[in-house]
XYZ file of C-alpha atoms in Angstrom:
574
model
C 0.000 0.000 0.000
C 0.997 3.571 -0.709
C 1.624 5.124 2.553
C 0.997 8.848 0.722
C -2.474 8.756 1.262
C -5.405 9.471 4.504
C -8.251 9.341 4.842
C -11.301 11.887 5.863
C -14.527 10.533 6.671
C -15.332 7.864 4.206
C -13.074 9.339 1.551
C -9.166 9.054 0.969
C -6.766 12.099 -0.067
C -3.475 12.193 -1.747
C -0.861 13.784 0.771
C 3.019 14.741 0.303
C 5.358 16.881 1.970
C 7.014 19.573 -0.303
C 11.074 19.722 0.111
C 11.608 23.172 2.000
C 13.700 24.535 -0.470
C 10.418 24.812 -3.255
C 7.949 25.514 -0.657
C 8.332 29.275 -2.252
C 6.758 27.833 -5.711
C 3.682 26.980 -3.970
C 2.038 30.334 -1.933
C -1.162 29.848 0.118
C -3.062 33.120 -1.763
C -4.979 32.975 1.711
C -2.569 33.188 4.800
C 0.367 34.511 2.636
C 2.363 32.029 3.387
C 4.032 29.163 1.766
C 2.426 25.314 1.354
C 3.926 22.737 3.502
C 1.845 20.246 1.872
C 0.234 18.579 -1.250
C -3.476 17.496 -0.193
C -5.793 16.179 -3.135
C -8.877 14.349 -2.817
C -8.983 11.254 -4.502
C -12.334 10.568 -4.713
C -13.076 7.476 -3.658
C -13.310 5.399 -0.447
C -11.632 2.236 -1.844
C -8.360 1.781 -0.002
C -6.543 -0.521 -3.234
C -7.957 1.985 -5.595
C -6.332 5.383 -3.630
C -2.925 3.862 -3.034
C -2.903 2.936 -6.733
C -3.826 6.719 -7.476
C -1.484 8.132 -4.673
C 1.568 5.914 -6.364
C 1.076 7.350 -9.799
C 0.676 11.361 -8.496
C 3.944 10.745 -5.794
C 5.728 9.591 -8.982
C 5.070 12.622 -10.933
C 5.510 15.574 -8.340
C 8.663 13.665 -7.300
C 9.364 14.348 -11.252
C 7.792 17.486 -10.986
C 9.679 18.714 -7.962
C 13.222 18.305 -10.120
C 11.943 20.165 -12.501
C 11.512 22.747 -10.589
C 15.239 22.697 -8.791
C 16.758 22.910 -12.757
C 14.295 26.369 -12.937
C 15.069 27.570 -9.624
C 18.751 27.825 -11.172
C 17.611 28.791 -14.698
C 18.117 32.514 -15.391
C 15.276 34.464 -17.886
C 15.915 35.262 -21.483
C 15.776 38.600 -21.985
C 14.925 37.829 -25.613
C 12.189 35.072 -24.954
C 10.571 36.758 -22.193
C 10.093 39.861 -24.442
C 8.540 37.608 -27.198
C 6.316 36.289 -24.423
C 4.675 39.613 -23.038
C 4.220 40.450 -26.685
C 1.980 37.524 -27.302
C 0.288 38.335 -24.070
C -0.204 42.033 -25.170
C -1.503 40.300 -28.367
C -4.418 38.722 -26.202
C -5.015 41.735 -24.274
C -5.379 43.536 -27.636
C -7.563 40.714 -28.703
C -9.863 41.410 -25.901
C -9.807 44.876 -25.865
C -11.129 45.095 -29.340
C -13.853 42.607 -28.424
C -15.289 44.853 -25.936
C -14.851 48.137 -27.911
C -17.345 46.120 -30.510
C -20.055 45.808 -27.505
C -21.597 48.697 -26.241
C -19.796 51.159 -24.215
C -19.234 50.996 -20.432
C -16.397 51.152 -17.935
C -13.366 49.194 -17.415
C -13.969 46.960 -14.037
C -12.493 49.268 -11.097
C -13.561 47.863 -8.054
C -12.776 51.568 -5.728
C -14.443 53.620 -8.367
C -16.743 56.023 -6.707
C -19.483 57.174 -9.258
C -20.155 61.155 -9.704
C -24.194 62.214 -10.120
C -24.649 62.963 -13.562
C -21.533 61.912 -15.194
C -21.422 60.598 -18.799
C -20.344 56.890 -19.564
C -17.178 58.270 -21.349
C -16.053 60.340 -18.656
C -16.520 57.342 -16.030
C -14.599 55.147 -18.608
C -12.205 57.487 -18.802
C -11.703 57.919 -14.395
C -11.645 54.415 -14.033
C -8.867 54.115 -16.676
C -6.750 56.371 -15.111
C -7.479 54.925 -11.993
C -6.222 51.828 -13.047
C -3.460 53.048 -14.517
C -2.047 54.884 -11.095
C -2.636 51.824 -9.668
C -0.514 49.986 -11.846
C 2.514 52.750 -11.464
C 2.301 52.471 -7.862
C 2.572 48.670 -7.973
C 5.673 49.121 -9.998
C 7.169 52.039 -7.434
C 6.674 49.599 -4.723
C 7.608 46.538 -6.303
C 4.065 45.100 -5.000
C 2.675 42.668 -7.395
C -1.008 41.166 -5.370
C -2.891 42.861 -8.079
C -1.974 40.772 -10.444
C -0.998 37.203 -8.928
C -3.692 35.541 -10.462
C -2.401 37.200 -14.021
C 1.450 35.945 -13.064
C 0.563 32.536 -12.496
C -1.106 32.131 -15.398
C 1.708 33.685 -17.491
C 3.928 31.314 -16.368
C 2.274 28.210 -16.808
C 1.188 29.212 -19.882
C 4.598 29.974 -21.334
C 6.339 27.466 -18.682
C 7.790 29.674 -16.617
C 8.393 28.562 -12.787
C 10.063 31.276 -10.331
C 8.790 31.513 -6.552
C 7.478 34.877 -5.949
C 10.588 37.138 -4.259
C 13.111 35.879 -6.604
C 14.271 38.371 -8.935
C 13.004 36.471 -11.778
C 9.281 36.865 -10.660
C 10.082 40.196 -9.920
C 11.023 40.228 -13.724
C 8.089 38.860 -15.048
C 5.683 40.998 -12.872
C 7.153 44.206 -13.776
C 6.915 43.012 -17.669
C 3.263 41.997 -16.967
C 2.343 45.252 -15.659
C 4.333 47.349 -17.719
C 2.545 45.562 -20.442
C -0.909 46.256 -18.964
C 0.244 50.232 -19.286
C 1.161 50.316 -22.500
C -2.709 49.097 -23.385
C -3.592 51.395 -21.105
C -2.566 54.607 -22.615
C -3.332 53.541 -26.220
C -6.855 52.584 -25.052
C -7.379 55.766 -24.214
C -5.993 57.393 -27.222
C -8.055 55.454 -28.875
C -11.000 56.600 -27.097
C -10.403 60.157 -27.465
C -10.394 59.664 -31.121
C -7.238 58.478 -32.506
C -8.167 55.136 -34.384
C -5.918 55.192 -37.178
C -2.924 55.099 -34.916
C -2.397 51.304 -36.225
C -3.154 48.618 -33.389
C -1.735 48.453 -29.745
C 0.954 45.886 -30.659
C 2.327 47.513 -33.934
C 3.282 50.602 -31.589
C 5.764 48.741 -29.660
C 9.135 47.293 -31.336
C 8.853 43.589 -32.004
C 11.493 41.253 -30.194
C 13.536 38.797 -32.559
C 11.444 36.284 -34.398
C 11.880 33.002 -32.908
C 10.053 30.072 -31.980
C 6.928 30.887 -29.554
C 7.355 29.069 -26.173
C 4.317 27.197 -25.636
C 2.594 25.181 -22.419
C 5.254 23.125 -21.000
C 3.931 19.814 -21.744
C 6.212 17.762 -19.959
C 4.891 19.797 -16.561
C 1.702 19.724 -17.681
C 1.343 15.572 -18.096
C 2.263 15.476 -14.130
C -1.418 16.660 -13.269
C -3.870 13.840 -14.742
C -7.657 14.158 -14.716
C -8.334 12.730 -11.706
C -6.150 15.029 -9.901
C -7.653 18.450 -12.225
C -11.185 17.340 -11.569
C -11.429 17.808 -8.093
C -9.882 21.315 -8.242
C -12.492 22.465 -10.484
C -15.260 21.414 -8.804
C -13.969 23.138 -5.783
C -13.441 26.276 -7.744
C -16.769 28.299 -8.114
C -19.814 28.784 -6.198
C -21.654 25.545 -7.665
C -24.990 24.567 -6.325
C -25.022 21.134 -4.577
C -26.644 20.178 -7.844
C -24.215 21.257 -10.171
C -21.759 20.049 -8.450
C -23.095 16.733 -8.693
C -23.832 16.425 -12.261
C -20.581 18.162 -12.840
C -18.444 15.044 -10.829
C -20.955 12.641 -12.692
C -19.593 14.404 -16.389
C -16.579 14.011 -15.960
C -16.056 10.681 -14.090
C -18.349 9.480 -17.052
C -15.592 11.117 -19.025
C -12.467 10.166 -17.557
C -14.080 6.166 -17.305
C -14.866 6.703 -20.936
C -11.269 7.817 -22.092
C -8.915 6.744 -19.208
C -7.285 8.891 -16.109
C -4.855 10.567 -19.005
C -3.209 13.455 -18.382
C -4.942 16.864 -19.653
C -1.924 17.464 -21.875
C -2.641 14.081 -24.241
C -6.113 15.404 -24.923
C -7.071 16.280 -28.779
C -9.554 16.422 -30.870
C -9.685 12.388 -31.510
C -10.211 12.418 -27.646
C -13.686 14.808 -27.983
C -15.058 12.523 -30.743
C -14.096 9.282 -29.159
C -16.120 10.555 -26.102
C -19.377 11.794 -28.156
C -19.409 8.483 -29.774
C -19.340 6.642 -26.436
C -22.326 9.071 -24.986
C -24.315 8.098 -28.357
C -24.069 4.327 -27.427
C -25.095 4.264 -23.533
C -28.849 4.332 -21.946
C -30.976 7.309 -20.771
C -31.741 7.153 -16.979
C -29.014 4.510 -16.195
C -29.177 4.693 -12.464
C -32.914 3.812 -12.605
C -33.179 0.844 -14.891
C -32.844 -2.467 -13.682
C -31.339 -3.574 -17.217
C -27.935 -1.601 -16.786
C -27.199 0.022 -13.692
C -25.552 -2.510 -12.248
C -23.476 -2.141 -15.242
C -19.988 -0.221 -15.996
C -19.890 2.226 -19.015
C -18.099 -0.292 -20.228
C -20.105 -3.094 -20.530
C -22.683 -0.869 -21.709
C -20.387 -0.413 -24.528
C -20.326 -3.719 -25.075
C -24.054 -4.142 -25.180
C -26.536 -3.433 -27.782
C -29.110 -0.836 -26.258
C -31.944 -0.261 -28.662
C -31.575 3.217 -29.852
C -34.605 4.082 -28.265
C -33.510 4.089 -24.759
C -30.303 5.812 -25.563
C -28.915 9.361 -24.390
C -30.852 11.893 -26.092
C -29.154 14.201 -28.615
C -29.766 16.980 -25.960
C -28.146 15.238 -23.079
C -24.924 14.272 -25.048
C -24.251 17.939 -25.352
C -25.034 18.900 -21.978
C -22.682 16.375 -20.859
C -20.313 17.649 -23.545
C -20.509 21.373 -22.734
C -19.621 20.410 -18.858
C -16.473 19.080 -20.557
C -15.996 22.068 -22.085
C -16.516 24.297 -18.357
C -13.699 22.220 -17.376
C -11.380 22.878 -20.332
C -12.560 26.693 -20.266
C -11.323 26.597 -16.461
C -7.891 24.713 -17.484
C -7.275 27.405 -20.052
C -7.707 29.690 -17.134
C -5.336 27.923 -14.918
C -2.514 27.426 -17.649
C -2.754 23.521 -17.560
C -4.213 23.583 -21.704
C -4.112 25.877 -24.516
C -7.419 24.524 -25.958
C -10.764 23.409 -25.563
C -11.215 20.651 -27.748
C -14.771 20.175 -26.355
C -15.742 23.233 -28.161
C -18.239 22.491 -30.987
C -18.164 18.907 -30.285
C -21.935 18.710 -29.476
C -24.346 17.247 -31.905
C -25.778 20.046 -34.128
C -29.033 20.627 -33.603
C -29.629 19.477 -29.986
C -29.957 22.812 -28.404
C -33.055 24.115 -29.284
C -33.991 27.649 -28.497
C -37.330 26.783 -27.223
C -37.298 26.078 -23.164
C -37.791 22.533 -22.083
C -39.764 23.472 -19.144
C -43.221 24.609 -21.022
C -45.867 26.932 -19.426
C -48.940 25.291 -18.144
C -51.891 26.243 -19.568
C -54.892 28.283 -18.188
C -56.706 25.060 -18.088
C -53.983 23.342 -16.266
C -53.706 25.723 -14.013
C -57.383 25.411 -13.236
C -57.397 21.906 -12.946
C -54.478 21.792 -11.149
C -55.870 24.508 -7.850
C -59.495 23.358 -8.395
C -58.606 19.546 -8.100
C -60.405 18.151 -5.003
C -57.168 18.175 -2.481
C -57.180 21.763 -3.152
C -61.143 22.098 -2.964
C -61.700 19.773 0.287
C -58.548 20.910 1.910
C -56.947 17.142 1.933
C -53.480 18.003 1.632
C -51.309 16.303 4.204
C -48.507 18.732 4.522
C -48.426 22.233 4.952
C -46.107 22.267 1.993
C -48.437 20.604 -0.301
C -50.964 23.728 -0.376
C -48.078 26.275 -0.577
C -45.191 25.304 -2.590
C -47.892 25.359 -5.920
C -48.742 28.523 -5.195
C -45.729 30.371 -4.606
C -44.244 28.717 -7.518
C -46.444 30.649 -9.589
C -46.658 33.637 -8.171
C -42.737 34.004 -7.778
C -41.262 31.927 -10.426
C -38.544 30.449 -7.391
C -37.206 26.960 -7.736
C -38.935 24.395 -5.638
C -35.312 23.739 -4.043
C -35.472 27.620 -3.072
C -38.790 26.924 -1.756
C -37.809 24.396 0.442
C -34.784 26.244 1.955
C -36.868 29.389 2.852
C -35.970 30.802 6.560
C -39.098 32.092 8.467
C -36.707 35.390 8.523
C -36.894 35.133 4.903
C -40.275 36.686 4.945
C -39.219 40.451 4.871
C -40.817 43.883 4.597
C -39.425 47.159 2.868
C -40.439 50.249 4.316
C -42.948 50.935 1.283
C -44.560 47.795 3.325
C -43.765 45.370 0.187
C -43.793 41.776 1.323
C -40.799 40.342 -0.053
C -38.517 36.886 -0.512
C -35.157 36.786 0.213
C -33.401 33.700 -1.511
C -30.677 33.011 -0.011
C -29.598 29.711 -1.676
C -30.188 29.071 -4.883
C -29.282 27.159 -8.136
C -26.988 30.247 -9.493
C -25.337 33.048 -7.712
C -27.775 35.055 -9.351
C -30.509 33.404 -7.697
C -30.085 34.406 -4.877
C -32.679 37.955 -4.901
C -35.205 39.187 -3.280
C -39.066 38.521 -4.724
C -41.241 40.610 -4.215
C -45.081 38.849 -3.428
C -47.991 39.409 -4.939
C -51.273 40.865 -3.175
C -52.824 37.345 -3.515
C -50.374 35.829 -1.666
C -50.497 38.716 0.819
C -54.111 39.963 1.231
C -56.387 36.945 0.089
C -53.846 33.951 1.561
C -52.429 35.774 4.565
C -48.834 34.187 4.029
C -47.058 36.426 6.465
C -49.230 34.969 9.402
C -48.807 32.163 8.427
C -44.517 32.247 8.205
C -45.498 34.013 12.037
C -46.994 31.162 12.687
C -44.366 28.405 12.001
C -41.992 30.951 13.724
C -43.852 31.128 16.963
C -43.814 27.391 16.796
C -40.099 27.587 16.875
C -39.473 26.675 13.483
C -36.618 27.951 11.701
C -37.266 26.834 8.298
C -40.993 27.850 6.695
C -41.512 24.409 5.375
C -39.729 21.832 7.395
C -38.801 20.137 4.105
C -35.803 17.836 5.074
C -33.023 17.378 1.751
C -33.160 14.080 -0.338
C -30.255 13.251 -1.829
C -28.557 16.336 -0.389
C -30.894 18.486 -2.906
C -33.162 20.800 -1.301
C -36.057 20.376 -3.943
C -36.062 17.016 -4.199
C -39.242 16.009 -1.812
C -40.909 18.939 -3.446
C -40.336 17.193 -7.176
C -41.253 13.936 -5.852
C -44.398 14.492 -4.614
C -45.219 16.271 -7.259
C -44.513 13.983 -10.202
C -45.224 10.974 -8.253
C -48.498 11.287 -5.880
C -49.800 14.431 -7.076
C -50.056 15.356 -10.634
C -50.368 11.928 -11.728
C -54.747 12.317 -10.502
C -54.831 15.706 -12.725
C -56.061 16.006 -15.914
C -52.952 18.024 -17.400
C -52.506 18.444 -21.197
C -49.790 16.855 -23.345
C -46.736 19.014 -23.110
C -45.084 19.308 -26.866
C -42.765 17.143 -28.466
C -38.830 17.462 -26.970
C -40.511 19.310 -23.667
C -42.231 18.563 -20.236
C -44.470 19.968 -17.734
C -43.314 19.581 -14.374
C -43.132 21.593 -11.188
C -40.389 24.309 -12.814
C -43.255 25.021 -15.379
C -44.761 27.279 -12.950
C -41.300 29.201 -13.397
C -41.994 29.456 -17.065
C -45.870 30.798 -16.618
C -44.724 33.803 -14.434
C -42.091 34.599 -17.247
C -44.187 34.189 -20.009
C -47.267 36.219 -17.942
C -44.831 38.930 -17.339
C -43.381 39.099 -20.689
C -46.653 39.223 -22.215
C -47.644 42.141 -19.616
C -44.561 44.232 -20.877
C -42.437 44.111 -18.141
C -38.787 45.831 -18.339
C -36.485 42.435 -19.359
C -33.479 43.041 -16.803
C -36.416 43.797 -14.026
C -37.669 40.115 -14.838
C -34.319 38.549 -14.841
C -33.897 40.390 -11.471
C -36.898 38.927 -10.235
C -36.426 35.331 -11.342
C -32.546 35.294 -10.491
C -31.243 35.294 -14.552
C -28.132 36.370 -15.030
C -29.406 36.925 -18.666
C -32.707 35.478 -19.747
C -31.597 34.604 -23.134
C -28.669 33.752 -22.965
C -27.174 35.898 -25.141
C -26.829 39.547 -24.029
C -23.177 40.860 -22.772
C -23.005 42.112 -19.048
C -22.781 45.453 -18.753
C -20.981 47.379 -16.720
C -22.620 50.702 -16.199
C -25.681 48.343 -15.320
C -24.511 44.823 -13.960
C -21.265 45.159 -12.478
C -21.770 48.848 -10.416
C -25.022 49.319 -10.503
C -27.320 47.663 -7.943
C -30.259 45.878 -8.818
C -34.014 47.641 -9.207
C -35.448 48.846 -6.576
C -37.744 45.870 -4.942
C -40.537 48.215 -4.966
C -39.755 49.096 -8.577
C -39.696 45.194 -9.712
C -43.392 44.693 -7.441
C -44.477 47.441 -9.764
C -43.625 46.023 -13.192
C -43.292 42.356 -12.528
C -45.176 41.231 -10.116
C -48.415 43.634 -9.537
C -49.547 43.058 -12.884
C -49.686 39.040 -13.086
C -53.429 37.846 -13.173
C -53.531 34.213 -14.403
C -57.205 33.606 -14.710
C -57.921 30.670 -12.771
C -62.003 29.947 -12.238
C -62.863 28.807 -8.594
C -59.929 30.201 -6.352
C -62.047 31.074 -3.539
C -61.662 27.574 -1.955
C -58.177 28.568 -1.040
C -59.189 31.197 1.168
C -60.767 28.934 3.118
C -57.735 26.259 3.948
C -56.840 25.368 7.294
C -53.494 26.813 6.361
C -54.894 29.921 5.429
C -54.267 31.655 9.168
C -58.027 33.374 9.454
């Protein structure tokens, strides 16, 4: 057995000590000190399995940590290192000219204070000279946290490996940042009119033409998938449930094409993988016929085509590939993302999956005789519906509501605050309707769980370690099945998220302002397609809660014949 791994709980994790002498390669960005130790989850709880893992990854930092000892003693070409911050101005350029083709709004400047009346040009024009004396002062001081992230990228990228302090580092920071001024001062020529000046990189002299210094491979095959994975899940704000089918991707992935390192990854790789999806069953993990099985056996089997992975789910599963290449891009480890474009054409449609119910469905559905004798067994059962409609929140929102969730402006708007949600843009505040409020008395009702000392409105325990889950479940399996609920089209579904797509649709139709919806509903863009915006995503806060009741909200009248039942509900607080 390898003796480089422990283990945490139920699960074991790669551990080894890093010589003293390169502890300065690997910084802790959050105490400021130096690692002492390599610590990697190795996903899984089988003993044989981790020590195989743990025997491969000690092999390769042990091959990774000479590496480092020849750099440590490898001075910079001047030469080479030029050549390199010109291909990074080259990108910078690149992106520059991307956003000058978007509409125009301020470079990100996290300290800049907005003036009262001040034109989009002249705060574009603060915050790049506010960005600029920032940069100058990091040079005077020789103070380089502005742009760690930035340096560590650079030298992965172009293979690079100095501990910060050396003079080396030092090198490459100042070239970084010197780099980042040049673009700065011909942006803003450019904005004040001069755009036949030739571009950014033409108006510095060119190094010596030589050979461009690429990833370092050979550094780059010590970190296989299974070691990258991990990482990258841990890396954003994921819901529980993205998390989850983000793990399931990729070990699906890495099962499919092997534990290979991220460097030996091609194109061939992306279309040996789609082809693979293509052959294995929808819903696996529920069929009796092949969950017991491996992906491959599956392989090896002959699944009717019928009850294989939709054309829909193989790109979904493809474009979580692609996340995870977009993130190793980030991090330096790959120049590519050969998942790009590797979906099947076609698959995404640009109609929502999740259709609307109908006005009929939504009569059947609050007139049905649970609703009109008051036979629901939970609490939950009579709400949930409801406040699905009239606030387009996910039931797993729903379910994690506080009783101090329940707030009140002081224009005396009843409001929602999500505080966990599927995005971090769902997590808002909703403002309620008056038929929630006035007719259904839902704040004394919230009181009333409160005064009964619970902390959570609904009391819904997590299923699976998703909040929603008990929510969906009763839905699709006990109630809906007794409703009379029309055929949703071809390639879509009615379920309990359809009440998200009514209040959109009902608020669309009722001309509400697009961002104020997407505010409401927690979109970070409710097509898909429109660019952030500074002047109006990044500084500004969002609408006014009062504002959003007013165009979103207020206006919402599905037509629903027989209500008044509800009124009279023992949870209905009289």
């Amino acid at each position: 057995m390898c003796k480089n791994i422990v283990q945490k709980g139920t699960v074991y994790y790669f551990r080894l000590n890093i010589p003293t002498d390169l502890q300065p390669f690997f910084p802790n960005k959050n105490t400021g000190k130096n690692k002492t130790v390599i610590m990697k989850n190795l996903n899984t709880g089988d003993k044989r399995k981790a020590s195989k893992f743990a025997g491969s990854l000690a092999l390769q930092w042990k091959a990774k940590f000479v590496d480092l000892r020849t750099s440590k003693t490898k001075a910079i070409d001047p030469a080479v290192l030029e050549y390199d911050l010109h291909t990074h101005l080259d990108r910078l350029q690149a992106d520059d000219k991307l956003k000058r083709a978007e509409p125009k709004a301020p470079a990100k400047f996290p300290n800049l204070t907005t003036v009262p009346g001040q034109s989009a040009h002249e705060l574009n024009q603060t915050s790049k000279s506010l960005w600029l004396s920032e940069l100058q002062s990091c040079l005077t001081n020789n103070d380089f946290s502005l742009i760690q992230d930035e340096i560590e990228i650079f030298m992965r990228r172009n293979g690079y490996a100095y501990p910060q302090g050396t003079l080396e580092y030092n090198q490459i920071a100042r070239g970084i940042i010197e780099t980042h001024i040049r673009l700065n001062t011909l942006s803003q020529r450019r904005d004040a009119g001069d755009v036949l000046g030739g571009d950014f990189v033409q108006a510095i002299t060119k190094p010596p033409a030589q050979k461009k210094i690429s990833v370092d491979v050979d550094s780059v095959k010590a970190f296989p998938l299974s070691e990258l994975i991990p990482d990258f899940i841990d890396s954003g704000d994921f819901a529980v449930t993205t998390k989850t089918k983000y793990n399931e991707d990729l070990q699906n992935f890495m099962e499919i094409i092997g534990d290979i390192s991220i460097g030996e990854i091609g194109h061939d790789t992306m279309r040996e993988f789609r082809n693979a999806l293509k052959q294995l069953p929808k819903a696996k993990n529920k069929s009796p016929l092949y969950r017991e099985k491996s992906i491959a056996e599956l392989l090896e089997t002959d699944i009717p085509k019928k009850d294989r992975l939709s054309a829909r789910t193989v790109t979904n599963k493809i474009m979580t590939i692609s996340s995870f290449f977009k993130w190793a891009i980030l991090e330096g480890y790959m120049e590519t993302n050969f998942a790009k474009g590797k979906g099947i054409r076609g698959a995404k449609s640009t109609t929502a999956i999740y259709q609307r119910f109908s006005t009929q469905d939504l009569t059947n559905i609050f007139t049905d005789k649970r609703y009109v004798n008051d036979t629901h067994n939970k609490h939950w059962h009579f709400w949930t519906p409801l406040l699905a409609l009239y606030t387009g929140a996910r039931q797993s929102a729903l379910a994690a509501l506080h009783c101090d969730d329940l707030r009140q402006t002081e224009d005396e708007i009843w409001y929602l605050h999500i505080r966990k949600d599927k995005t971090p843009s769902g997590k808002r505040d909703i403002p309620l309707h008056d038929f929630i409020i006035k007719e259904l008395n839902f704040p004394a009702f919230v009181q009333q769980q409160k005064a009964k000392g619970h902390e959570t409105i609904f009391q819904i325990k997590p299923k699976n370690d998703r909040d929603g889950q008990r929510i969906s479940d009763w839905w699709t399996k006990t109630f809906t099945p007794k409703i009379n609920i029309s055929p949703a089209e071809e390639g879509r579904k009615k379920v309990f998220h359809s009440f998200r797509s009514c209040l959109i649709n009902a608020a669309k139709q009722n001309g509400a302002s697009t961002r104020k919806l997407e505010e409401t509903v927690g979109h970070s863009d409710s097509t898909g397609t429109r660019q952030m915006s500074m002047s109006k995503d990044y500084y500004a806060d969002y609408h006014a809660i009062k504002a959003r009741y007013e165009d979103v909200i207020k206006p919402l009248n599905f037509v629903v014949e027989g209500m008044g039942h509800l009124r009279r509900s023992k949870y209905v607080v009289k």
